[in-house]
């Protein structure tokens, strides 16, 4: 379903402990998430990724992101992202709509 970016901003509160996104975003516990869709996994400059993430061969698009965010450790065994995942499809739709607002730097 088509996501709602405003609702996705609230879903992103679950990510904010570790991730920033937007004009002033910096890498933190996790990499900044600007320009996510269309980008190869593990390629934000200055962030120290796990080998598992860097070598995953994933390009982030809606399909790969959906699989990942439902169960990060299933999609990328060995990832250092410690997050149980988003289990509600509607929340995934909404967070995708939210993240799509932010292009690459
Ligand atoms: C990596 C999204 C929650 C820590 C990533 C990546 C994405 C992502 C797409 C891969 C980025 C890339 O390849 O450049 C999200 C979303 C979240 C969330 C949408 C919330 C729904 C969290 C939380 C934490 C976290 C809560 C910390 C407890 C990390 C770390 C990495 C990462 C450390 C790097 C993984 C590695 O190198 O193996 N996240 N994340 N994330 N995330 Fe998250």
CSV table of C-alpha atoms and ligand atoms in Angstrom, one decimal:
chain,number,residue,atom,x,y,z
A,1,UNK,CA,0.0,0.0,0.0
A,2,UNK,CA,1.0,3.6,-0.5
A,3,UNK,CA,2.7,4.9,2.7
A,4,UNK,CA,2.0,8.1,4.6
A,5,UNK,CA,5.1,10.1,5.2
A,6,UNK,CA,3.7,11.9,8.3
A,7,UNK,CA,2.9,8.6,9.9
A,8,UNK,CA,6.3,7.4,8.9
A,9,UNK,CA,7.9,10.2,10.8
A,10,UNK,CA,6.4,8.7,14.0
A,11,UNK,CA,7.5,5.2,13.0
A,12,UNK,CA,11.0,6.6,12.6
A,13,UNK,CA,11.1,7.4,16.3
A,14,UNK,CA,12.0,3.7,16.6
A,15,UNK,CA,15.0,4.3,14.5
A,16,UNK,CA,16.1,7.7,15.8
A,17,UNK,CA,18.1,6.3,18.7
A,18,UNK,CA,20.6,5.2,16.1
A,19,UNK,CA,19.9,6.9,12.8
A,20,UNK,CA,19.5,10.5,11.6
A,21,UNK,CA,18.1,11.6,8.3
A,22,UNK,CA,17.7,15.0,6.6
A,23,UNK,CA,19.8,18.0,5.8
A,24,UNK,CA,21.7,18.1,9.1
A,25,UNK,CA,22.0,14.3,9.5
A,26,UNK,CA,25.2,12.8,10.8
A,27,UNK,CA,26.4,9.3,11.2
A,28,UNK,CA,25.7,8.1,14.7
A,29,UNK,CA,25.3,4.5,16.1
A,30,UNK,CA,24.0,3.8,12.7
A,31,UNK,CA,24.7,5.4,9.3
A,32,UNK,CA,22.7,8.4,8.2
A,33,UNK,CA,19.8,7.3,5.9
A,34,UNK,CA,19.8,10.1,3.3
A,35,UNK,CA,19.4,8.9,-0.3
A,36,UNK,CA,18.8,5.3,0.8
A,37,UNK,CA,16.7,4.1,-2.1
A,38,UNK,CA,18.9,3.2,-5.1
A,39,UNK,CA,22.1,3.1,-3.0
A,40,UNK,CA,24.3,0.1,-2.4
A,41,UNK,CA,24.4,-1.2,1.1
A,42,UNK,CA,27.3,-0.2,3.2
A,43,UNK,CA,28.4,2.9,1.2
A,44,UNK,CA,27.8,5.9,3.4
A,45,UNK,CA,31.3,7.6,3.7
A,46,UNK,CA,32.8,7.7,7.2
A,47,UNK,CA,30.6,5.0,8.7
A,48,UNK,CA,32.2,1.9,10.0
A,49,UNK,CA,30.0,-0.9,8.8
A,50,UNK,CA,30.1,-4.6,9.6
A,51,UNK,CA,31.6,-6.8,6.8
A,52,UNK,CA,28.2,-8.5,6.7
A,53,UNK,CA,26.5,-5.3,5.7
A,54,UNK,CA,29.3,-4.1,3.3
A,55,UNK,CA,29.5,-7.5,1.5
A,56,UNK,CA,25.7,-8.1,1.4
A,57,UNK,CA,25.5,-7.3,-2.3
A,58,UNK,CA,22.2,-5.5,-1.6
A,59,UNK,CA,21.0,-2.4,-3.4
A,60,UNK,CA,18.4,-0.7,-1.3
A,61,UNK,CA,15.0,-0.6,-3.0
A,62,UNK,CA,11.5,-1.1,-1.6
A,63,UNK,CA,11.7,-4.9,-1.9
A,64,UNK,CA,15.1,-5.3,-0.3
A,65,UNK,CA,14.4,-2.7,2.4
A,66,UNK,CA,11.1,-4.4,3.3
A,67,UNK,CA,12.8,-7.8,3.8
A,68,UNK,CA,15.6,-6.2,5.8
A,69,UNK,CA,13.5,-4.1,8.1
A,70,UNK,CA,11.1,-7.0,8.9
A,71,UNK,CA,14.0,-9.0,10.3
A,72,UNK,CA,17.4,-7.4,9.9
A,73,UNK,CA,19.4,-10.4,11.1
A,74,UNK,CA,17.6,-12.8,8.7
A,75,UNK,CA,18.3,-10.6,5.7
A,76,UNK,CA,21.9,-9.8,6.7
A,77,UNK,CA,23.3,-12.4,9.0
A,78,UNK,CA,26.0,-10.8,11.1
A,79,UNK,CA,24.7,-7.3,10.8
A,80,UNK,CA,25.6,-5.1,13.8
A,81,UNK,CA,22.2,-3.4,13.7
A,82,UNK,CA,20.6,-4.6,16.9
A,83,UNK,CA,16.9,-4.0,16.1
A,84,UNK,CA,14.1,-6.5,16.3
A,85,UNK,CA,12.5,-5.1,13.1
A,86,UNK,CA,9.2,-3.7,12.1
A,87,UNK,CA,6.5,-6.4,12.2
A,88,UNK,CA,3.6,-4.3,10.9
A,89,UNK,CA,3.4,-3.9,7.1
A,90,UNK,CA,1.6,-0.5,7.4
A,91,UNK,CA,4.5,0.8,9.5
A,92,UNK,CA,7.0,-0.3,6.8
A,93,UNK,CA,4.9,1.4,4.1
A,94,UNK,CA,4.9,4.6,6.1
A,95,UNK,CA,8.6,4.6,7.0
A,96,UNK,CA,9.4,4.1,3.3
A,97,UNK,CA,7.3,7.1,2.4
A,98,UNK,CA,9.1,9.1,5.1
A,99,UNK,CA,12.6,8.1,4.1
A,100,UNK,CA,11.9,8.7,0.3
A,101,UNK,CA,11.6,12.4,1.1
A,102,UNK,CA,15.4,12.6,1.8
A,103,UNK,CA,17.6,12.4,-1.3
A,104,UNK,CA,21.4,11.9,-1.3
A,105,UNK,CA,23.7,14.7,0.1
B,1,LIG,C1,22.1,-0.1,9.3
B,1,LIG,C2,17.5,1.3,8.7
B,1,LIG,C3,16.8,1.0,13.5
B,1,LIG,C4,21.6,0.6,14.1
B,1,LIG,C5,20.9,0.2,8.7
B,1,LIG,C6,20.6,0.2,7.3
B,1,LIG,C7,19.3,0.6,7.2
B,1,LIG,C8,18.7,0.8,8.5
B,1,LIG,C9,18.5,0.8,5.9
B,1,LIG,C10,21.6,-0.1,6.2
B,1,LIG,C11,22.2,1.2,5.8
B,1,LIG,C12,23.3,1.1,4.7
B,1,LIG,O1,23.6,0.0,4.2
B,1,LIG,O2,23.9,2.2,4.4
B,1,LIG,C13,16.9,1.3,10.0
B,1,LIG,C14,15.5,1.7,10.2
B,1,LIG,C15,15.3,1.5,11.6
B,1,LIG,C16,16.5,1.2,12.2
B,1,LIG,C17,14.5,2.1,9.2
B,1,LIG,C18,14.0,1.7,12.4
B,1,LIG,C19,12.8,1.1,11.9
B,1,LIG,C20,18.0,0.9,14.1
B,1,LIG,C21,18.3,0.9,15.6
B,1,LIG,C22,19.6,0.8,15.7
B,1,LIG,C23,20.2,0.7,14.4
B,1,LIG,C24,17.2,1.0,16.6
B,1,LIG,C25,20.5,0.7,17.0
B,1,LIG,C26,20.0,0.1,18.1
B,1,LIG,C27,22.1,0.3,12.9
B,1,LIG,C28,23.5,0.0,12.7
B,1,LIG,C29,23.7,-0.2,11.3
B,1,LIG,C30,22.4,0.0,10.7
B,1,LIG,C31,24.6,-0.1,13.7
B,1,LIG,C32,24.9,-0.7,10.5
B,1,LIG,C33,24.8,-2.2,10.4
B,1,LIG,C34,26.1,-2.9,9.9
B,1,LIG,O3,27.1,-2.3,9.6
B,1,LIG,O4,26.0,-4.2,10.0
B,1,LIG,N1,19.7,0.6,9.4
B,1,LIG,N2,17.5,1.0,11.2
B,1,LIG,N3,19.2,0.7,13.4
B,1,LIG,N4,21.5,0.3,11.7
B,1,LIG,FE1,19.5,0.6,11.4
